Amino acid sequence: MRIQIVMSLVGRLLYIFGAFTLIPFIYSVVFETAYWSFLITTSLSLVLGTFLSYYGCESQSFSIRDGFLVVSATWISTVILGALPFLGSGILTNVFDALFEATSGITATGATIIYSVDELPNTFVLWRGLMHWVGGMGIIVLILSFLKNLGADAAHFFNAEASVPKPSVVMPRIQSMATKLWQLYIAFTALCFLMLWAGGIEPFDALNYAFSIIATGGFAPTSAGAFIYEQSNYICFVFIFFMFLAGGNFSVYYNALQKGIRVLINDFETRMYWLVVFIGIAIVSISLALQSSYSSPLEIVRNAAFNLVSLQTGSGFAISDYDLWPAAAQMMLFICTFFGGCSGSTTGGVKIIRLIILIKSSIIYLRKSIHPDMVQVVRINGKSMPTKWIQMTQQFLFLYLMIYVVSVFLMTCTGLNTYDSMQVVTAFLSNVGLGFGGFGPTDSFSVMPDTAKCIAIVDMLLGRLELFTILVMLHPQFWEGYFIKKEVPKRYRIL
C-alpha cells in the first residue's frame, strides 16, 4: 500500500523529534526537579516511530501527494507530542491550552496562553524556545539535513512544507541545500546569543531569546518580553538586526557568503524586502514624530523600527505599547503583518515574492488590455516565472482571503467582537502572534474560549504550511490508491 511509504518516513521523523524532547528532560535533571513528562514524550515518540517504521515500507520514490501527507502528518504529530509535556507535568491542565501553546511554539507564531511566564520552571521556558527553533526553519528542512538516502524525490517534501515560489533553488540538490541552511541557521542563532549575552542578558535568557528571534517566533523567557530592555539601545538594535536578518532568504545568504555581497544586492526579492521595511519604518517614524510624545529622534526611529520589523517578520516582540500610537502608525503596522519576509525565511504572511509576482502580473495584464497581442512574461532576477507559479500565487491569495474571512466569522460566533476577531485571525494566520486592542503586546490569549483556540490552532497550521499542504488533503481524489494493496504480477510470484 502507498500509505506504508508515508508511515515509514513519518516514523523516522518521529525518532528525530523524540531526541529533541530529551534536551529539556536532561536540563531538568541537572538544574531542576526531573520532569518525567518529557521522558514519557520521548518514549512515545520512539514507540510510535518504531510502530510506523515496522509496518511501513522504505522507498526512494515519492510523489508530490506523499510530500503533502508526510509534511502534514509530521507537523500534526509534533504538535500533539509537543503538548504532552505541558499536560503531563500539570503546567497546563486544559487540553486545548496545551495544544494551542505547542502549535504556537512549533509554528513560530509566539501567541501564548500562559499569563505569567515568570512562574514557569526554566525547563518549560527552554522547551518553548526549542519548539520555536525546531519549527522556525521547518521540521522537514531539519529532517532532510539528517536523512541522506531519500533520493531526488525529496524535493517534494521541501515543496510541500512551503509552496512559495523558489526560483533560485535547484531541486536535485535540495538535501545538500537543507544541510547548508541549517548550518547557517545555527550560526545566526549562536551569533545572536553571543551578542545578547555581551549586552548583559543572562546566558539562559539570551539563548531563549536567540531561539525566538532567529525563528521569528515570539516566546520570551519572561512575562515582560522585550519591554524590559526598552532603555538599552544596544539590545534593541541587536533584536532589530537579527529579526530583519531572519526575514531574508537563507539560501541567498548562503550564496552571498560563497560568492560575495553582490548576490544580496542583485536579488530582486531581497531588495524589495529592504525597500518595504524601510518605507514602513519611515511612515511610522513620521507619524510618531508628528503626533506622539517621544522627544528623541533616536527613540522614535528605534521604536518604529523595532515594532514594524517584529510585526512584519512575525517575530512577536515589542518594546512599546503600539496600541497607544497614532492611528496611521497602527495601520502601517497592521498592513505589514500581512507582508511577511522573503521566500526561504523563517517568517509567515504572504511573503514578498508573492507580492512581487502579483504586482508584476497585474501590470502585464493592464498592458495586455491596451495591447492584446503583446507577449510579455513575469521575470524575477532575469528569469521568467513559470505560469504555474503565477497561477499558484493567485490561488494562494484567494484562499488566504477566503480562510481569513471564514475564520473571522467563526471567531465572532465564539463571542469575540468583530474588531478582536480580525486581530486574532491576522495574528494566527500570518504567524505573527501579536494583535491590537484586547490582544495587543501587553495582553494574553488565555481569555479566548476553547472553541476560538481550536480555530486558532487550525489557522496557525494553515499559515505555517502555506495553506495548500493541508487543504489539498480535503479533496477526495487525494486519497485514491493510498489504501489499496498492489498485487504482485503472477510471473513474479513464488509457487
XYZ file of C-alpha atoms in Angstrom:
495
model
C 0.000 0.000 0.000
C 1.178 3.527 -0.773
C 0.413 4.593 2.796
C 3.208 2.311 4.027
C 5.823 4.513 2.357
C 4.433 7.530 4.235
C 4.303 5.575 7.512
C 7.953 4.553 7.234
C 9.171 8.097 6.652
C 6.984 9.677 9.359
C 8.281 7.046 11.775
C 11.866 8.063 11.065
C 10.961 11.709 11.529
C 9.449 10.999 14.936
C 12.743 9.457 16.074
C 14.485 12.769 15.447
C 11.769 14.836 17.148
C 11.894 12.473 20.133
C 15.603 13.222 20.502
C 14.826 16.936 20.879
C 12.407 16.269 23.751
C 15.298 14.709 25.657
C 17.080 18.079 25.863
C 14.673 19.730 28.365
C 14.496 16.465 30.329
C 18.283 16.392 30.735
C 18.188 20.084 31.707
C 15.537 19.408 34.362
C 17.549 16.520 35.828
C 20.714 18.638 36.051
C 19.300 22.004 37.141
C 15.745 21.463 38.430
C 13.319 18.773 39.514
C 13.157 15.989 36.938
C 10.119 16.405 34.702
C 9.338 12.873 33.602
C 6.679 14.051 31.175
C 9.497 14.843 28.718
C 10.940 11.345 29.017
C 7.467 9.894 28.543
C 7.045 12.041 25.426
C 10.391 10.791 24.114
C 9.323 7.209 24.767
C 6.016 7.727 22.983
C 7.837 9.264 20.013
C 10.150 6.270 19.802
C 7.342 3.737 20.231
C 5.159 5.418 17.638
C 8.139 5.831 15.318
C 9.042 2.153 15.706
C 5.461 1.081 15.034
C 5.215 3.177 11.875
C 8.654 2.082 10.663
C 7.895 -1.614 11.308
C 4.638 -1.615 9.369
C 5.905 0.852 6.799
C 7.945 0.298 3.672
C 11.100 2.228 2.771
C 11.378 3.762 -0.676
C 13.323 6.353 -2.630
C 10.417 7.089 -4.941
C 7.981 9.692 -3.666
C 5.151 11.602 -5.288
C 4.003 15.138 -4.552
C 0.996 13.596 -2.766
C 3.395 11.709 -0.500
C 5.097 15.010 0.233
C 1.852 16.678 1.287
C 0.854 13.765 3.508
C 4.264 13.336 5.148
C 4.551 17.051 5.923
C 1.019 17.340 7.320
C 1.298 14.145 9.381
C 4.679 15.199 10.769
C 3.563 18.680 11.813
C 0.319 17.457 13.385
C 2.165 14.665 15.225
C 4.812 17.024 16.579
C 2.128 19.462 17.768
C 0.391 16.692 19.719
C 3.663 15.357 21.126
C 4.824 18.890 21.937
C 1.700 19.447 24.039
C 2.184 16.310 26.163
C 4.913 17.712 28.476
C 2.622 20.605 29.444
C -0.243 18.233 30.254
C 1.855 15.510 31.882
C 3.532 17.927 34.290
C 0.383 19.841 35.174
C 1.746 23.128 33.841
C -1.368 23.298 31.670
C -4.417 21.233 32.582
C -6.656 22.149 29.654
C -6.033 20.065 26.525
C -6.882 22.986 24.239
C -4.457 25.263 26.113
C -1.640 22.737 25.741
C -2.341 22.184 22.032
C -2.554 25.946 21.492
C 0.799 26.557 23.203
C 2.501 23.717 21.335
C 1.071 24.801 17.975
C 2.079 28.398 18.602
C 5.570 27.245 19.552
C 6.247 24.831 16.686
C 4.729 27.111 14.034
C 6.811 30.010 15.471
C 3.674 32.102 15.964
C 4.508 33.173 19.516
C 0.977 33.731 20.824
C 0.955 32.404 24.371
C -1.793 31.068 26.575
C 0.421 31.333 29.678
C -0.327 34.504 31.603
C 2.830 34.576 33.745
C 5.942 33.139 32.128
C 7.987 34.207 35.175
C 6.283 31.460 37.194
C 7.199 28.751 34.681
C 10.069 26.370 35.521
C 13.100 27.055 33.333
C 12.709 23.593 31.805
C 9.472 24.652 30.116
C 10.898 28.028 29.145
C 13.639 26.077 27.363
C 11.079 23.762 25.752
C 9.091 26.717 24.407
C 12.279 28.159 22.909
C 13.281 24.812 21.397
C 9.862 24.379 19.784
C 10.321 27.758 18.133
C 13.799 26.908 16.959
C 12.915 23.478 15.537
C 9.826 24.766 13.735
C 11.314 28.072 12.599
C 13.420 26.823 9.714
C 10.941 23.995 9.132
C 10.741 20.475 10.507
C 11.067 18.926 7.065
C 14.137 21.022 6.227
C 15.629 19.774 9.503
C 14.787 16.188 8.630
C 16.227 16.464 5.131
C 19.531 17.545 6.651
C 19.584 14.305 8.719
C 18.254 11.743 6.240
C 20.622 11.386 3.289
C 19.142 8.442 1.388
C 15.804 9.806 0.214
C 16.798 10.388 -3.397
C 15.938 13.228 -5.755
C 12.218 12.979 -4.933
C 12.944 14.564 -1.533
C 12.233 17.867 -3.289
C 8.519 17.047 -2.952
C 8.778 17.366 0.840
C 10.520 20.715 0.543
C 7.815 21.988 -1.809
C 5.012 20.642 0.368
C 6.253 22.406 3.505
C 6.486 25.801 1.772
C 4.676 26.246 -1.540
C 6.198 29.677 -2.092
C 7.973 30.183 -5.467
C 11.688 29.361 -5.197
C 13.283 30.474 -8.475
C 16.844 30.240 -7.105
C 16.638 26.734 -5.583
C 17.890 23.762 -7.604
C 15.661 20.802 -6.709
C 18.120 17.916 -7.338
C 20.433 19.441 -4.711
C 17.683 20.014 -2.172
C 19.096 17.720 0.544
C 22.503 19.368 0.307
C 20.788 22.755 0.454
C 18.833 21.710 3.577
C 22.083 20.903 5.399
C 23.604 24.236 4.399
C 20.502 26.141 5.504
C 20.615 24.547 8.937
C 24.321 25.256 9.299
C 23.629 28.917 8.584
C 20.600 28.848 10.896
C 22.751 27.520 13.744
C 25.463 30.108 13.024
C 22.961 33.001 13.154
C 21.497 31.644 16.399
C 24.940 31.368 18.002
C 25.911 34.889 16.904
C 22.639 36.338 18.200
C 23.122 34.555 21.521
C 26.667 35.883 21.934
C 25.665 39.465 21.123
C 22.738 39.380 23.561
C 24.966 37.856 26.235
C 27.542 40.592 25.609
C 24.765 43.134 26.198
C 24.251 41.913 29.744
C 21.432 39.378 29.333
C 21.844 36.203 31.372
C 23.052 33.239 29.261
C 19.851 31.209 29.721
C 17.630 34.152 28.743
C 19.951 35.119 25.897
C 19.757 31.602 24.459
C 15.963 31.538 24.566
C 15.709 34.990 23.043
C 18.080 33.861 20.282
C 15.893 30.804 19.623
C 12.827 33.043 19.265
C 14.453 35.862 17.287
C 16.072 33.714 14.596
C 12.915 31.589 14.307
C 10.836 34.826 14.210
C 8.741 33.309 16.969
C 7.913 35.484 19.950
C 8.123 33.292 23.049
C 10.192 35.100 25.677
C 11.758 33.740 28.881
C 9.997 36.455 30.912
C 6.450 37.815 31.055
C 7.772 41.269 30.169
C 9.110 40.018 26.833
C 11.354 42.645 25.267
C 9.807 45.522 27.247
C 12.446 45.159 29.984
C 15.167 46.175 27.502
C 13.421 49.337 26.348
C 16.158 51.501 27.879
C 19.023 49.617 26.224
C 19.652 50.849 22.699
C 22.282 48.160 22.137
C 19.949 45.238 22.917
C 17.079 46.797 20.965
C 19.229 47.189 17.864
C 20.531 43.613 18.226
C 16.888 42.480 18.232
C 16.106 44.624 15.187
C 19.147 43.433 13.235
C 18.538 39.711 13.739
C 14.755 39.934 13.264
C 15.419 41.766 9.999
C 18.081 39.205 9.083
C 15.732 36.278 9.772
C 13.200 37.806 7.386
C 15.575 37.376 4.454
C 16.135 34.373 2.214
C 18.622 31.999 3.870
C 19.532 30.466 0.508
C 20.535 33.895 -0.772
C 22.542 34.475 2.410
C 24.461 31.257 1.853
C 25.173 32.178 -1.769
C 26.320 35.612 -0.622
C 28.816 34.010 1.760
C 30.143 31.926 -1.113
C 30.129 34.497 -3.933
C 30.133 37.909 -2.278
C 27.752 40.572 -1.040
C 26.605 41.466 -4.566
C 24.426 38.352 -4.547
C 22.240 40.083 -1.957
C 22.133 43.338 -3.885
C 21.312 41.597 -7.174
C 18.456 39.560 -5.693
C 15.247 41.414 -6.577
C 13.155 39.948 -3.756
C 15.761 40.929 -1.160
C 15.878 44.498 -2.475
C 12.075 44.738 -2.360
C 12.082 43.354 1.189
C 14.534 46.033 2.268
C 12.509 48.715 0.481
C 9.188 47.668 2.060
C 10.708 47.611 5.550
C 12.444 50.977 5.196
C 9.329 52.665 3.781
C 7.271 51.237 6.639
C 9.761 52.475 9.237
C 9.766 55.930 7.641
C 5.956 56.172 7.665
C 5.663 55.030 11.281
C 8.509 57.343 12.377
C 6.931 60.379 10.709
C 3.570 59.543 12.276
C 5.144 59.244 15.729
C 7.169 62.430 15.295
C 4.050 64.427 14.398
C 1.613 63.084 16.975
C 3.414 61.256 19.809
C 5.153 62.361 22.986
C 8.556 60.914 22.068
C 11.187 63.640 22.299
C 14.314 61.923 20.957
C 14.600 61.221 17.192
C 16.674 58.121 18.001
C 13.923 56.817 20.282
C 11.294 57.422 17.601
C 13.241 55.594 14.886
C 14.252 52.782 17.242
C 10.700 52.101 18.473
C 9.271 52.391 14.964
C 11.905 50.033 13.521
C 11.597 47.507 16.354
C 7.830 47.137 16.279
C 7.487 47.258 12.495
C 10.252 44.723 11.811
C 8.872 42.493 14.572
C 5.336 42.518 13.183
C 6.317 42.193 9.531
C 8.623 39.246 10.171
C 6.199 37.703 12.675
C 8.797 37.843 15.458
C 6.172 38.763 18.043
C 8.224 41.127 20.229
C 7.502 44.730 21.212
C 9.302 47.408 23.251
C 6.391 49.845 23.459
C 2.614 49.630 23.554
C 1.741 50.475 19.953
C -1.956 50.437 20.890
C -1.266 53.952 22.204
C 0.301 55.106 18.922
C -1.426 57.308 16.304
C -3.903 55.573 14.001
C -1.681 55.963 10.923
C 1.232 54.223 12.653
C -1.023 51.389 13.852
C -2.464 50.954 10.370
C 1.025 50.689 8.869
C 1.921 48.003 11.415
C -1.300 46.130 10.676
C -0.646 46.167 6.909
C 2.911 44.878 7.412
C 1.667 41.847 9.334
C 0.327 40.504 6.021
C 3.548 41.102 4.065
C 5.936 38.758 5.859
C 9.547 38.346 4.722
C 11.267 36.663 1.791
C 10.838 33.134 0.493
C 13.277 30.832 2.262
C 12.979 32.804 5.505
C 11.504 31.829 8.865
C 8.644 34.333 8.564
C 4.931 33.863 7.913
C 2.496 36.042 5.991
C 2.007 36.295 2.245
C 5.769 36.689 1.520
C 7.427 39.386 -0.580
C 7.948 37.103 -3.593
C 4.193 36.598 -3.934
C 3.566 40.351 -3.734
C 6.156 40.878 -6.482
C 4.520 38.254 -8.711
C 1.043 39.692 -8.150
C 2.170 43.267 -8.873
C 4.140 42.333 -11.991
C 1.396 40.074 -13.370
C -1.193 42.811 -12.743
C 0.920 45.353 -14.638
C 1.287 42.920 -17.550
C -2.474 42.328 -17.555
C -3.127 46.073 -17.749
C -0.661 46.385 -20.651
C -2.325 43.489 -22.475
C -5.678 45.216 -22.037
C -4.258 48.058 -24.142
C -2.187 45.868 -26.497
C -3.901 42.436 -26.694
C -1.253 40.933 -28.990
C 1.660 41.846 -26.756
C 3.715 38.909 -25.434
C 5.338 39.515 -22.054
C 6.223 37.300 -19.095
C 6.910 37.885 -15.404
C 10.655 37.945 -14.789
C 12.474 37.826 -11.467
C 16.269 38.095 -11.346
C 16.247 37.879 -15.122
C 14.429 34.526 -15.179
C 10.883 34.075 -16.415
C 8.452 32.699 -13.865
C 6.524 29.566 -14.951
C 2.825 30.095 -15.482
C 2.055 27.523 -12.770
C 3.787 29.703 -10.150
C 1.749 32.743 -11.162
C -1.467 30.731 -11.009
C -0.481 29.223 -7.665
C 0.232 32.692 -6.277
C -3.158 33.944 -7.397
C -4.858 30.889 -5.882
C -2.902 31.364 -2.665
C -4.157 34.929 -2.284
C -7.749 33.858 -2.983
C -7.572 31.011 -0.446
C -5.822 33.234 2.084
C -8.574 35.850 1.886
C -11.316 33.197 1.942
C -9.854 31.474 5.021
C -9.337 34.856 6.671
C -12.990 35.844 6.189
C -14.334 32.456 7.295
C -12.050 32.422 10.366
C -13.138 35.931 11.382
C -16.785 34.891 11.078
C -16.206 31.745 13.167
C -14.344 33.788 15.772
C -17.319 36.132 16.112
C -19.519 33.065 16.649
C -17.429 32.185 19.724
C -18.280 35.503 21.390
C -15.410 37.754 20.285
C -16.330 41.107 18.788
C -15.586 41.822 15.130
C -12.519 44.007 15.782
C -10.864 41.478 18.112
C -11.743 38.632 15.733
C -9.940 40.373 12.877
C -6.886 40.998 15.055
C -6.517 37.446 16.342
C -7.061 35.840 12.938
C -4.403 38.132 11.469
C -2.047 37.156 14.292
C -2.623 33.423 13.790
C -2.924 33.083 10.012
C 0.173 35.234 9.432
C 2.022 33.535 12.338
C 2.684 36.937 13.935
C 1.468 36.220 17.471
C 0.664 39.853 18.243
C -2.547 41.747 17.628
C -4.141 45.031 18.550
C -6.801 46.107 21.023
C -7.624 43.393 23.549
C -4.890 41.146 22.168
C -2.078 43.671 21.909
C 1.536 43.440 23.099
C 0.583 43.608 26.790
C -2.223 41.008 26.674
C -2.579 37.220 26.736
C -4.694 34.895 24.587
C -5.787 32.890 27.631
C -9.133 34.733 27.735
C -10.254 33.192 24.453
C -12.881 30.435 24.688
C -11.830 26.872 23.831
C -13.676 26.969 20.515
C -11.700 30.049 19.480
C -8.471 28.286 20.466
C -9.342 25.392 18.138
C -9.878 27.824 15.262
C -6.562 29.460 16.149
C -4.746 26.093 16.081
C -6.051 25.361 12.586
C -5.160 28.866 11.357
C -1.624 28.650 12.738
C -1.005 25.340 10.976
C -2.566 26.573 7.735
C -0.450 29.728 7.824
C 2.791 27.906 8.598
C 2.254 25.253 5.910
C 1.258 27.798 3.228
C -2.409 26.644 3.057
C -2.099 24.135 0.185
C -0.387 21.376 2.172
C -3.387 20.775 4.427
C -6.217 21.923 2.161
C -5.237 19.578 -0.673
C -5.930 16.580 1.569
C -9.586 17.620 1.844
C -10.091 16.689 -1.804
C -11.478 13.119 -2.129
C -9.176 12.261 -5.059
C -6.121 12.875 -2.893
C -6.616 9.534 -1.121
C -7.187 7.407 -4.224
C -4.920 4.354 -4.204
C -3.340 5.017 -0.797
C -5.010 2.093 0.965
C -5.112 -0.369 -1.933
C -2.638 -3.219 -1.751
C -0.902 -3.776 -5.070
C -0.808 -7.389 -6.126
C 2.439 -8.888 -7.350
C 2.198 -9.958 -11.047
C 1.866 -13.726 -11.495
C 5.206 -14.117 -13.228
C 6.955 -12.803 -10.095
C 5.085 -14.971 -7.638
C 6.897 -17.837 -5.951
C 4.916 -21.047 -6.323
